[in-house]
PDB file of C-alpha atoms in Angstrom:
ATOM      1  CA  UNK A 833      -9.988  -6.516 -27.580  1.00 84.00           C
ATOM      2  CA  UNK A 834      -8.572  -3.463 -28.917  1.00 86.00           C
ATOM      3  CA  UNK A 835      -5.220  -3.386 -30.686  1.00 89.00           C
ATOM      4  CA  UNK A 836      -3.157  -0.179 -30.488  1.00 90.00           C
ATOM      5  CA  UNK A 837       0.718   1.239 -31.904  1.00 88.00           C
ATOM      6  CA  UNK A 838       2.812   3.391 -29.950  1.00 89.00           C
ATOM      7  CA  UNK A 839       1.393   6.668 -30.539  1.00 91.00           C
ATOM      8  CA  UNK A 840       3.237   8.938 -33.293  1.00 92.00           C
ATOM      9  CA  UNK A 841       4.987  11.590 -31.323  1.00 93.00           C
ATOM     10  CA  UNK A 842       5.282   9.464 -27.933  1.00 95.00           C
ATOM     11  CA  UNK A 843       8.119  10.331 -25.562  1.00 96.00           C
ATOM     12  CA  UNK A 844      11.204   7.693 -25.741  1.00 94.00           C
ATOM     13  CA  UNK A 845      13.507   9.844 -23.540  1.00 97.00           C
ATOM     14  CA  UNK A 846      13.180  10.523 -20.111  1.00 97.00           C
ATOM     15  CA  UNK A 847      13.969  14.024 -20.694  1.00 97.00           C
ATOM     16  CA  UNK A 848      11.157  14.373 -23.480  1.00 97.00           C
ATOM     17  CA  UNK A 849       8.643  12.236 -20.611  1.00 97.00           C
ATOM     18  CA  UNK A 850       9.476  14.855 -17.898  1.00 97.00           C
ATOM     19  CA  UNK A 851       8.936  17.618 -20.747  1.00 97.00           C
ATOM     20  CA  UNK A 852       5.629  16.581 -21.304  1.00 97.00           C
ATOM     21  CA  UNK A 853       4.455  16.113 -17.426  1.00 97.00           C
ATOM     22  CA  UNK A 854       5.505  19.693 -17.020  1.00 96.00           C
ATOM     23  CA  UNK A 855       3.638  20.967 -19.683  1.00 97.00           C
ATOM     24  CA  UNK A 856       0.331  18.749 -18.784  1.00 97.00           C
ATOM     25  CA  UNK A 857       0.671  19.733 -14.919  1.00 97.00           C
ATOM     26  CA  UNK A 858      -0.487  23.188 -15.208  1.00 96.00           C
ATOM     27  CA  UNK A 859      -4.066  21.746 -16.867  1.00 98.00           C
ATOM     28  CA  UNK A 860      -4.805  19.719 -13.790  1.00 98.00           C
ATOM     29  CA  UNK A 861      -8.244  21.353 -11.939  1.00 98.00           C
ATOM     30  CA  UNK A 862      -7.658  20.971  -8.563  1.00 96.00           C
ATOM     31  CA  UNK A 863     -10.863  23.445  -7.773  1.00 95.00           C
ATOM     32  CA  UNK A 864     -13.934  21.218  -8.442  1.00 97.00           C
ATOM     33  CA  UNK A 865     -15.416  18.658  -5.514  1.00 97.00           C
ATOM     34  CA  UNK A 866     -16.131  16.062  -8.391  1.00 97.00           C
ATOM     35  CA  UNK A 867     -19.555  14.134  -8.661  1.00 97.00           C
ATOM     36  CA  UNK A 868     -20.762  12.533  -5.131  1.00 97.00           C
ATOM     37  CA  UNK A 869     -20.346   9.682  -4.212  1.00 96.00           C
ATOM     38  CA  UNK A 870     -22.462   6.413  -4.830  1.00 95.00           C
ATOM     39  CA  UNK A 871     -23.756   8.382  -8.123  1.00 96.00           C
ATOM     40  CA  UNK A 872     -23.212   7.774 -11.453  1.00 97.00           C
ATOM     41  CA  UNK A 873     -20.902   5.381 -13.518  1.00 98.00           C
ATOM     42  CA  UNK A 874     -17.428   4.908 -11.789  1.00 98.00           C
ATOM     43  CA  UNK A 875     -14.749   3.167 -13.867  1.00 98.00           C
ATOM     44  CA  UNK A 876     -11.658   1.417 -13.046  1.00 98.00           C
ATOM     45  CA  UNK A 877      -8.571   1.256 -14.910  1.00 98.00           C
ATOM     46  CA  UNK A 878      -5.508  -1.007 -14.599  1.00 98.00           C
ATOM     47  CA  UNK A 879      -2.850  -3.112 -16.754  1.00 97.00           C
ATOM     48  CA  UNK A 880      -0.618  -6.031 -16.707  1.00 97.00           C
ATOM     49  CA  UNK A 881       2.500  -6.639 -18.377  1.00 94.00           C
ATOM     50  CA  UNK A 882       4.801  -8.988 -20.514  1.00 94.00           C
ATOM     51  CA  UNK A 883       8.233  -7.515 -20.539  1.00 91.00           C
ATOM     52  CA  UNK A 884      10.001 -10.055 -22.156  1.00 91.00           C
ATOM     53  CA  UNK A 885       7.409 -10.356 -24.839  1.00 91.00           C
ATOM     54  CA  UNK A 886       6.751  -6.706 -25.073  1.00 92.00           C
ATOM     55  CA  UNK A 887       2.992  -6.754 -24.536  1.00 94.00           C
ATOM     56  CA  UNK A 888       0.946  -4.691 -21.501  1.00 95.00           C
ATOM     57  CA  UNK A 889      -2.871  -4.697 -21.508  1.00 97.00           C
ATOM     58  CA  UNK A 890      -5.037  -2.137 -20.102  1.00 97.00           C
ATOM     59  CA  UNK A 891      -8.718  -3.223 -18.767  1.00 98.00           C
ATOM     60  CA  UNK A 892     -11.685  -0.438 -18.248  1.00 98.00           C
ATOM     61  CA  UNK A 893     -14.292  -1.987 -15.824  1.00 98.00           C
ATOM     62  CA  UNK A 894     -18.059   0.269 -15.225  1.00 98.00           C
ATOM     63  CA  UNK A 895     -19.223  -0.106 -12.182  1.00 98.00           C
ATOM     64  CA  UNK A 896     -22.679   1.284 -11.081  1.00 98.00           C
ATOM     65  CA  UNK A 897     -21.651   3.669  -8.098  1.00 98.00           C
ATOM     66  CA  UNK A 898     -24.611   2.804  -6.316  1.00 97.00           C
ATOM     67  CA  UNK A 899     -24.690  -1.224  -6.508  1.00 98.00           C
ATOM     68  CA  UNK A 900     -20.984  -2.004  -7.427  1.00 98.00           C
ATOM     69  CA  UNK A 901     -22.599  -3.701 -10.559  1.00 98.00           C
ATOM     70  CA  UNK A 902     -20.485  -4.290 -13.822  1.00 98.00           C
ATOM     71  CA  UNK A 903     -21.868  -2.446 -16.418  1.00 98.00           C
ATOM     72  CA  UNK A 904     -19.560  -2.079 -19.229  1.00 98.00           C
ATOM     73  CA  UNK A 905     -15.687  -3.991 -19.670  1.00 98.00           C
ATOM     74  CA  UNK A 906     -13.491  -3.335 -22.319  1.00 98.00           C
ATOM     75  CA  UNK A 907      -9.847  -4.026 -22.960  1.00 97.00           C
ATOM     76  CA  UNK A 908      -6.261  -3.207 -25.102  1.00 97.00           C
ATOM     77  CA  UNK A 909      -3.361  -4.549 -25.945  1.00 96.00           C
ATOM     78  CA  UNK A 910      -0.202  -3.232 -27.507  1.00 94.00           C
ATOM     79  CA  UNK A 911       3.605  -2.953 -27.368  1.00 92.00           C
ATOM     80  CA  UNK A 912       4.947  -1.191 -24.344  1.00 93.00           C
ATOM     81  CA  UNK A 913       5.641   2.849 -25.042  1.00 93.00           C
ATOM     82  CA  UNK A 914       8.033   3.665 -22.738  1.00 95.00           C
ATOM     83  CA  UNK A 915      10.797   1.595 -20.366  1.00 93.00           C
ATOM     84  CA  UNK A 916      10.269   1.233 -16.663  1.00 93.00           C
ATOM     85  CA  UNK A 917      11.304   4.581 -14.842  1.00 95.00           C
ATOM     86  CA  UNK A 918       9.784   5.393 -11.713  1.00 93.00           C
ATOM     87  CA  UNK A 919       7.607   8.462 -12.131  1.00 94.00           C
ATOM     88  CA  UNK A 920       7.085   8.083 -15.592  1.00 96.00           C
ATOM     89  CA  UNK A 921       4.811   5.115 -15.340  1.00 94.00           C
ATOM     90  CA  UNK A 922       1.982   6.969 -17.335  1.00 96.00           C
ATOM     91  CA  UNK A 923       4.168   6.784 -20.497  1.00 96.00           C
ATOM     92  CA  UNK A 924       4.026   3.266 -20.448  1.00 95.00           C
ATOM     93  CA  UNK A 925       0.732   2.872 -19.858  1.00 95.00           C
ATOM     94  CA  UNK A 926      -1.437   5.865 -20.951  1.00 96.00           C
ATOM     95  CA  UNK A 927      -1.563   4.325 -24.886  1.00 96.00           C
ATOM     96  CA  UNK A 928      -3.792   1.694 -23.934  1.00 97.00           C
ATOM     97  CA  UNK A 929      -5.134   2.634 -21.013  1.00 97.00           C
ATOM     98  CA  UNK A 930      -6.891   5.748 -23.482  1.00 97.00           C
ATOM     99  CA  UNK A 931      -8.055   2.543 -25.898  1.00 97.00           C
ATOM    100  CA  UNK A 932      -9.544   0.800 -23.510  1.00 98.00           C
ATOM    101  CA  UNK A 933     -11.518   3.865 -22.283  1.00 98.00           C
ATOM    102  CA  UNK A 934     -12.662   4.601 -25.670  1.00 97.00           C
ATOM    103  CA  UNK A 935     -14.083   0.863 -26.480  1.00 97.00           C
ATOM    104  CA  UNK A 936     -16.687   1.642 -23.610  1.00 98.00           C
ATOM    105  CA  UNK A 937     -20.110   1.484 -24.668  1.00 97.00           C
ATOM    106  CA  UNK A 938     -20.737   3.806 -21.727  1.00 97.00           C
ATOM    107  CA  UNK A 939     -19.724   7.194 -20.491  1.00 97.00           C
ATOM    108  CA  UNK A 940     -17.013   6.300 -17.914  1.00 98.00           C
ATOM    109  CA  UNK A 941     -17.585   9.060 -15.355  1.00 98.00           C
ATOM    110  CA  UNK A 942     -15.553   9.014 -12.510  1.00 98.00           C
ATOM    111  CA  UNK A 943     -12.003   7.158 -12.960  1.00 98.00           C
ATOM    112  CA  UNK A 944     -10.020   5.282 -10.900  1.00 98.00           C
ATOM    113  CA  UNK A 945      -6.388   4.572 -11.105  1.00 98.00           C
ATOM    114  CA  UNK A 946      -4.295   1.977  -9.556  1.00 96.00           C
ATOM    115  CA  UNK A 947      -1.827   4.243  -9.079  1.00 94.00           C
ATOM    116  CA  UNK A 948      -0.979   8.205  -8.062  1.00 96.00           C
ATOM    117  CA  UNK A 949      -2.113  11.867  -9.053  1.00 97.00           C
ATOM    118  CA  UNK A 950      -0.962  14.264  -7.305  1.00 97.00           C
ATOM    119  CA  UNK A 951       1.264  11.825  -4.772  1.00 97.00           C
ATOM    120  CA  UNK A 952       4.148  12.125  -7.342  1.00 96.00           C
ATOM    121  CA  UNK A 953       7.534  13.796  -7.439  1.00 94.00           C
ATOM    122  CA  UNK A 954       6.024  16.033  -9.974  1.00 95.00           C
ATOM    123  CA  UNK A 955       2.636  16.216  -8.910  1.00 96.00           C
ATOM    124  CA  UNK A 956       1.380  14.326 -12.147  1.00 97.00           C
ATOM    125  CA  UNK A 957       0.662  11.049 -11.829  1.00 96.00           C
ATOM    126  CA  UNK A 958      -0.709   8.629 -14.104  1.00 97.00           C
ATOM    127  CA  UNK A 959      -4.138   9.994 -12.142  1.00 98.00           C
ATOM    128  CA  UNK A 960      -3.286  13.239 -13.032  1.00 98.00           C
ATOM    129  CA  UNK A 961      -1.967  12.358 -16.911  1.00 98.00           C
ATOM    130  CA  UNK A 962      -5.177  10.788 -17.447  1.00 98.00           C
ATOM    131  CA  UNK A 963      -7.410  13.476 -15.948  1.00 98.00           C
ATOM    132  CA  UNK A 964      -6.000  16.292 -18.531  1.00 98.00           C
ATOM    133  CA  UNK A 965      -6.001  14.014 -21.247  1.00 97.00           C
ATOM    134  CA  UNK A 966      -9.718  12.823 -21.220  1.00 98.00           C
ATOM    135  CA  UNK A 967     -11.129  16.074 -19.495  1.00 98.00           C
ATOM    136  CA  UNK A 968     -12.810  13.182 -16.867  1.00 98.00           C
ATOM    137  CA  UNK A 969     -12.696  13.848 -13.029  1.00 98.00           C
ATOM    138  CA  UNK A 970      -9.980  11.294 -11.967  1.00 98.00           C
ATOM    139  CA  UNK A 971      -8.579   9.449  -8.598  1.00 98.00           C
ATOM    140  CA  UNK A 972      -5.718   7.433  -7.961  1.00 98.00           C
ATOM    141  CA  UNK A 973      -5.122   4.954  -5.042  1.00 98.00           C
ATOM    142  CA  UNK A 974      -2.403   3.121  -4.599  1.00 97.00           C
ATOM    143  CA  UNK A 975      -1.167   0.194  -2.568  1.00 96.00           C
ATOM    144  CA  UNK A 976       1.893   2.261  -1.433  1.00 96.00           C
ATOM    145  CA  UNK A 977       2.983   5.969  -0.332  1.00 95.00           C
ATOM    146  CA  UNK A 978       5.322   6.232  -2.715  1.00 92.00           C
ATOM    147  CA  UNK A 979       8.134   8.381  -1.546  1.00 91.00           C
ATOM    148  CA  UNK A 980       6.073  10.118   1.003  1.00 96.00           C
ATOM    149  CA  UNK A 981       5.500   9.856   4.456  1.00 96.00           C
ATOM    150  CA  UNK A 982       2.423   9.617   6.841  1.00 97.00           C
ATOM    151  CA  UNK A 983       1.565   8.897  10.522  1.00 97.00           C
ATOM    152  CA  UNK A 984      -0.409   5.801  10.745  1.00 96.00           C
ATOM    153  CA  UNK A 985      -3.945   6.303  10.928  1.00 97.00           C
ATOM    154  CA  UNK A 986      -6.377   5.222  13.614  1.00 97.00           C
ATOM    155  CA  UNK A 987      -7.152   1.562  13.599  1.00 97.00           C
ATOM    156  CA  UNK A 988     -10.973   1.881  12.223  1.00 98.00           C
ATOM    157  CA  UNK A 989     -12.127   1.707   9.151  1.00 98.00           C
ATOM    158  CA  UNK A 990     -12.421   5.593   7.834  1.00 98.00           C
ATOM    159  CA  UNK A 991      -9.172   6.866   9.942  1.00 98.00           C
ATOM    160  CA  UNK A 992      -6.732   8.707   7.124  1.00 98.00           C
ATOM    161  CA  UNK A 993      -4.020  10.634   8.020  1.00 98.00           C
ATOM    162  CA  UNK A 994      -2.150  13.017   5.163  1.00 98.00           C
ATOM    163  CA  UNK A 995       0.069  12.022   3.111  1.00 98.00           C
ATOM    164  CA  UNK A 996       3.592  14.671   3.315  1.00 97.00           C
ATOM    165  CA  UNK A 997       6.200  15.879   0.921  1.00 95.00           C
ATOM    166  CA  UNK A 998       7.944  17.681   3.181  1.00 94.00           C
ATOM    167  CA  UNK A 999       4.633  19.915   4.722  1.00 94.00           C
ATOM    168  CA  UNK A1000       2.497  19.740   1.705  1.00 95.00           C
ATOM    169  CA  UNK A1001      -0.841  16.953   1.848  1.00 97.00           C
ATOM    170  CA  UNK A1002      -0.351  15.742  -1.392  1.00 97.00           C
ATOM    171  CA  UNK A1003      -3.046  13.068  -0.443  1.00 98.00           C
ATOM    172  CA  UNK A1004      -4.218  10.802   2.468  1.00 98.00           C
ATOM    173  CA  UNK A1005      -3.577   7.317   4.080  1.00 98.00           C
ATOM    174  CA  UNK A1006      -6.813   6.108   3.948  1.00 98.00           C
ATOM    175  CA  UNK A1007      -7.717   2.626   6.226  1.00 98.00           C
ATOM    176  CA  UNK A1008     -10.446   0.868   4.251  1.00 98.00           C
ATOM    177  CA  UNK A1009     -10.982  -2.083   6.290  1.00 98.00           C
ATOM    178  CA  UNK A1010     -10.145  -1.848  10.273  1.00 97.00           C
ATOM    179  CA  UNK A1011      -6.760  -3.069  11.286  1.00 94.00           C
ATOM    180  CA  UNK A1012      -5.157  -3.507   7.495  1.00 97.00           C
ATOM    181  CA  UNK A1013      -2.838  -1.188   5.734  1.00 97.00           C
ATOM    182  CA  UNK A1014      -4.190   1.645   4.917  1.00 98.00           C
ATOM    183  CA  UNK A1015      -4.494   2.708   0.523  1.00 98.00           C
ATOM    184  CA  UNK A1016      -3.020   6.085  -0.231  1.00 98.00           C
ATOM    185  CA  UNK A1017      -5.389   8.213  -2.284  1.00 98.00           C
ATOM    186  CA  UNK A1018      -4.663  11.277  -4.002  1.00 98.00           C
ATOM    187  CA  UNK A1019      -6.111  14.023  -6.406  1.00 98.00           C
ATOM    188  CA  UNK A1020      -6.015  13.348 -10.348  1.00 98.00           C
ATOM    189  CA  UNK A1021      -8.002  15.939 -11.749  1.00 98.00           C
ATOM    190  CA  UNK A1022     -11.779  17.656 -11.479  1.00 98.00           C
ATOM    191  CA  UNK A1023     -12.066  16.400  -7.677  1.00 98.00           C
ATOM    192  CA  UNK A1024     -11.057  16.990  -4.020  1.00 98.00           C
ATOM    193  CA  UNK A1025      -8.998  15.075  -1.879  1.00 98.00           C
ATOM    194  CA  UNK A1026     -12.129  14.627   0.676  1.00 98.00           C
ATOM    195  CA  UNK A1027     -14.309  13.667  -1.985  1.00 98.00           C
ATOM    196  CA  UNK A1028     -11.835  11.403  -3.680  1.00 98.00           C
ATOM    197  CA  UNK A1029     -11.701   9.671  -0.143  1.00 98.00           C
ATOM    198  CA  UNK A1030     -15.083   9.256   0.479  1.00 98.00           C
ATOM    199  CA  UNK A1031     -15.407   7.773  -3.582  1.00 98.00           C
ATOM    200  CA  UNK A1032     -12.514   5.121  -2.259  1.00 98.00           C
ATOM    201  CA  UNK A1033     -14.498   4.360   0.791  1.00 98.00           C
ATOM    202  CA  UNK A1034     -17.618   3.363  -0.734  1.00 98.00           C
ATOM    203  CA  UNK A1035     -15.939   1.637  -3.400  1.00 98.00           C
ATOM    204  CA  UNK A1036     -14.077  -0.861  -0.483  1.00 98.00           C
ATOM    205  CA  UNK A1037     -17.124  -2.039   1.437  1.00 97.00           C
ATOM    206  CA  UNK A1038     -15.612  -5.394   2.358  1.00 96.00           C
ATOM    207  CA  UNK A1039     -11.694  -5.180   0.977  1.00 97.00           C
ATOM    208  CA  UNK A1040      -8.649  -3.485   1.222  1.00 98.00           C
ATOM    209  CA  UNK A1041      -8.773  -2.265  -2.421  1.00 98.00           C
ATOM    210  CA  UNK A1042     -11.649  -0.285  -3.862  1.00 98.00           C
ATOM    211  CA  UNK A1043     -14.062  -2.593  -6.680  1.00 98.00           C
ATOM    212  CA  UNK A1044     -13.024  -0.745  -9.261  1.00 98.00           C
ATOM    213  CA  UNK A1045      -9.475  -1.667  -8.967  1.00 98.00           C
ATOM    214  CA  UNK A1046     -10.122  -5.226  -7.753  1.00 98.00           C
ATOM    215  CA  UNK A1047     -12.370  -6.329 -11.432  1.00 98.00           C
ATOM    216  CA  UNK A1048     -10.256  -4.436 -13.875  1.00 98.00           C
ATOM    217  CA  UNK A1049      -6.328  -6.165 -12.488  1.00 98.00           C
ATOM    218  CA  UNK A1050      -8.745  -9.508 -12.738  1.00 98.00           C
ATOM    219  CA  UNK A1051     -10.331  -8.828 -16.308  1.00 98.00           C
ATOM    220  CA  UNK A1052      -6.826  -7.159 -17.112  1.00 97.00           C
ATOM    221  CA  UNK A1053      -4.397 -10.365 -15.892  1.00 96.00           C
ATOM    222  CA  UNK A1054      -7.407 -12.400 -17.979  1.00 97.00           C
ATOM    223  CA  UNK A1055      -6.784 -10.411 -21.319  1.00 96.00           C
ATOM    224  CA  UNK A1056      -2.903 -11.123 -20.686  1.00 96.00           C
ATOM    225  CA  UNK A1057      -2.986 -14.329 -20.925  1.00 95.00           C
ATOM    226  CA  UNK A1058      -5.755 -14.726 -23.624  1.00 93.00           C
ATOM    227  CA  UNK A1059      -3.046 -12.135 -25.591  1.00 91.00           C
ATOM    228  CA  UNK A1060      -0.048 -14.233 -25.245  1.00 92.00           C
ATOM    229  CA  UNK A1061      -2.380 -17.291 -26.223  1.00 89.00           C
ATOM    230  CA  UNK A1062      -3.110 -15.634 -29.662  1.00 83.00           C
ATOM    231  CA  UNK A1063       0.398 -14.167 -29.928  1.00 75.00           C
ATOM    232  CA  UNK A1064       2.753 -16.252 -27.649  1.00 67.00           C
ATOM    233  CA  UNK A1065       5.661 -13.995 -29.260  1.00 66.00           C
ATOM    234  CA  UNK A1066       4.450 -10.684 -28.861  1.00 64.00           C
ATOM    235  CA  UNK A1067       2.510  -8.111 -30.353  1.00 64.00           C
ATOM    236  CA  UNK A1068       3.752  -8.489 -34.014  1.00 52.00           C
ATOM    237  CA  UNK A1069       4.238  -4.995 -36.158  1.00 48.00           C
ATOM    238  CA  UNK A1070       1.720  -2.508 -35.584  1.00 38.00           C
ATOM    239  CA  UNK A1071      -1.428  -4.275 -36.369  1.00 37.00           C
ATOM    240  CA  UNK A1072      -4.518  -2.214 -35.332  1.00 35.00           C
ATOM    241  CA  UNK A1073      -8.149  -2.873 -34.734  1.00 35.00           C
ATOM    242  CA  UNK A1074      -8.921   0.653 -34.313  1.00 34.00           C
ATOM    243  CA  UNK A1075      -6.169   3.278 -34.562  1.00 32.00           C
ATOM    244  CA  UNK A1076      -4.637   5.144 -31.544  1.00 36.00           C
ATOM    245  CA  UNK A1077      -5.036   8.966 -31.349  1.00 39.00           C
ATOM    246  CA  UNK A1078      -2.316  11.124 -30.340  1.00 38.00           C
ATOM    247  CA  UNK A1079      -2.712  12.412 -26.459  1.00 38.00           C
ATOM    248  CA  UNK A1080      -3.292  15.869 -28.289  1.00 36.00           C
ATOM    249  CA  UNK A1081      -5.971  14.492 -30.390  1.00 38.00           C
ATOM    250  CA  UNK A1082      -7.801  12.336 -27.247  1.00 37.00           C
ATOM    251  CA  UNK A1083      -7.665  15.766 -25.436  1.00 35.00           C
ATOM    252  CA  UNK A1084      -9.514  17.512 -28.128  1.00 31.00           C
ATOM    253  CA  UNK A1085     -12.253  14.983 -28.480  1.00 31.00           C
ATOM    254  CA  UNK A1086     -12.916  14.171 -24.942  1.00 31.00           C
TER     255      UNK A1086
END
């Protein structure tokens, strides 16, 4: 497991946090379809948390698009970056998230987020922050709407319906499984909102959430606990296994 700092330069007001998404959001490529579906490497992303011990983990999970197959894992762990302020989720997890991604023996190819791209009051998610930062075609889809509305879909499996703010679709209720709640999926970056449907659709064969999502919360809520087993009272100092570029610098290389 990787071991990563706060970044030098990371935002610690909300002000400087909003800064930054405003900045980022004009990068986002909202003009490419993205690679098809069932091709390729498809990665999921997620984290877990320890507040009170000031911990979160990130997990990066390679699946095989065509099988569902694990091919690569890798996780981080550091101190949280940022405090808990709705829309600026990223900043608390973007840190690790990047060191996870970067301990893959494999090219990640299409990304998933547990979480929102263009769905956000900004239109820059954590799908979105990701997306610019690593130059990879991204997704998010999340087990909520957010603060947008939507009719309900049809019952079958398939049905979406768009997701509003106000009369823009800034992405889609999307029912994965026939008669459950629907996921909401939206644009990160480098793919369309039909494509990024039909990637969540083929990644949910038999559950609600997509595969990519279900292994890396699993390998992610493992690496928790083995972390608070080795440090019980938090991430002490800044110790690093591998040091953790800048957002600037992971932009660059990627």
């Amino acid at each position: 497991m990787t071991t990563v700092s706060i970044p030098a330069g990371w935002p610690a007001t909300e002000e400087e946090a909003r800064a930054v998404q405003d900045e980022l959001r004009a990068s986002v490529v909202l003009d490419e379809a993205g690679p098809p579906p069932g091709t390729g490497h498809v990665t999921g992303v997620d984290v877990a948390y320890d507040d009170e011990r000031d911990v979160v983990v990130a997990a990066a999970v390679v699946l095989d698009a065509a099988s569902l197959d694990v091919l690569a894992e890798a996780t981080a762990v550091g101190r949280i970056s940022f405090p808990y302020v709705p829309g600026l989720l990223a900043f608390r997890e973007i840190p690790t998230v990047l060191a996870a991604l970067d301990a893959l023996p494999c090219a990640p190819g299409l990304v998933v987020c547990d979480g929102y791209g263009l769905a956000h009051p900004r239109r820059f998610g954590l799908a979105s922050h990701l997306g610019v930062l690593t130059g990879l075609p991204t997704i998010g889809v999340a087990k909520n709407p957010f603060t947008f509305t939507y009719a309900e879909p049809a019952a079958a499996r398939g049905s979406a319906a768009p997701l509003l703010a106000g009369d823009d679709e800034v992405g889609r209720a999307l029912r994965t499984r026939a008669g459950v709640k629907p996921v909401f999926v939206s644009v990160g970056h480098r793919v369309s909102l039909d494509n990024a449907c039909a990637h969540t659709l083929a990644l949910a064969p038999e559950f609600r959430l997509p595969e990519t999502t279900r292994r890396a919360d699993a390998l992610c809520r493992r690496a928790l606990e083995e972390a608070l087993r080795e440090a019980p009272r938090g991430i002490p100092g800044t110790p690093q296994e591998t040091t953790q570029e800048s957002p600037q610098e992971s932009a660059t290389r990627h």
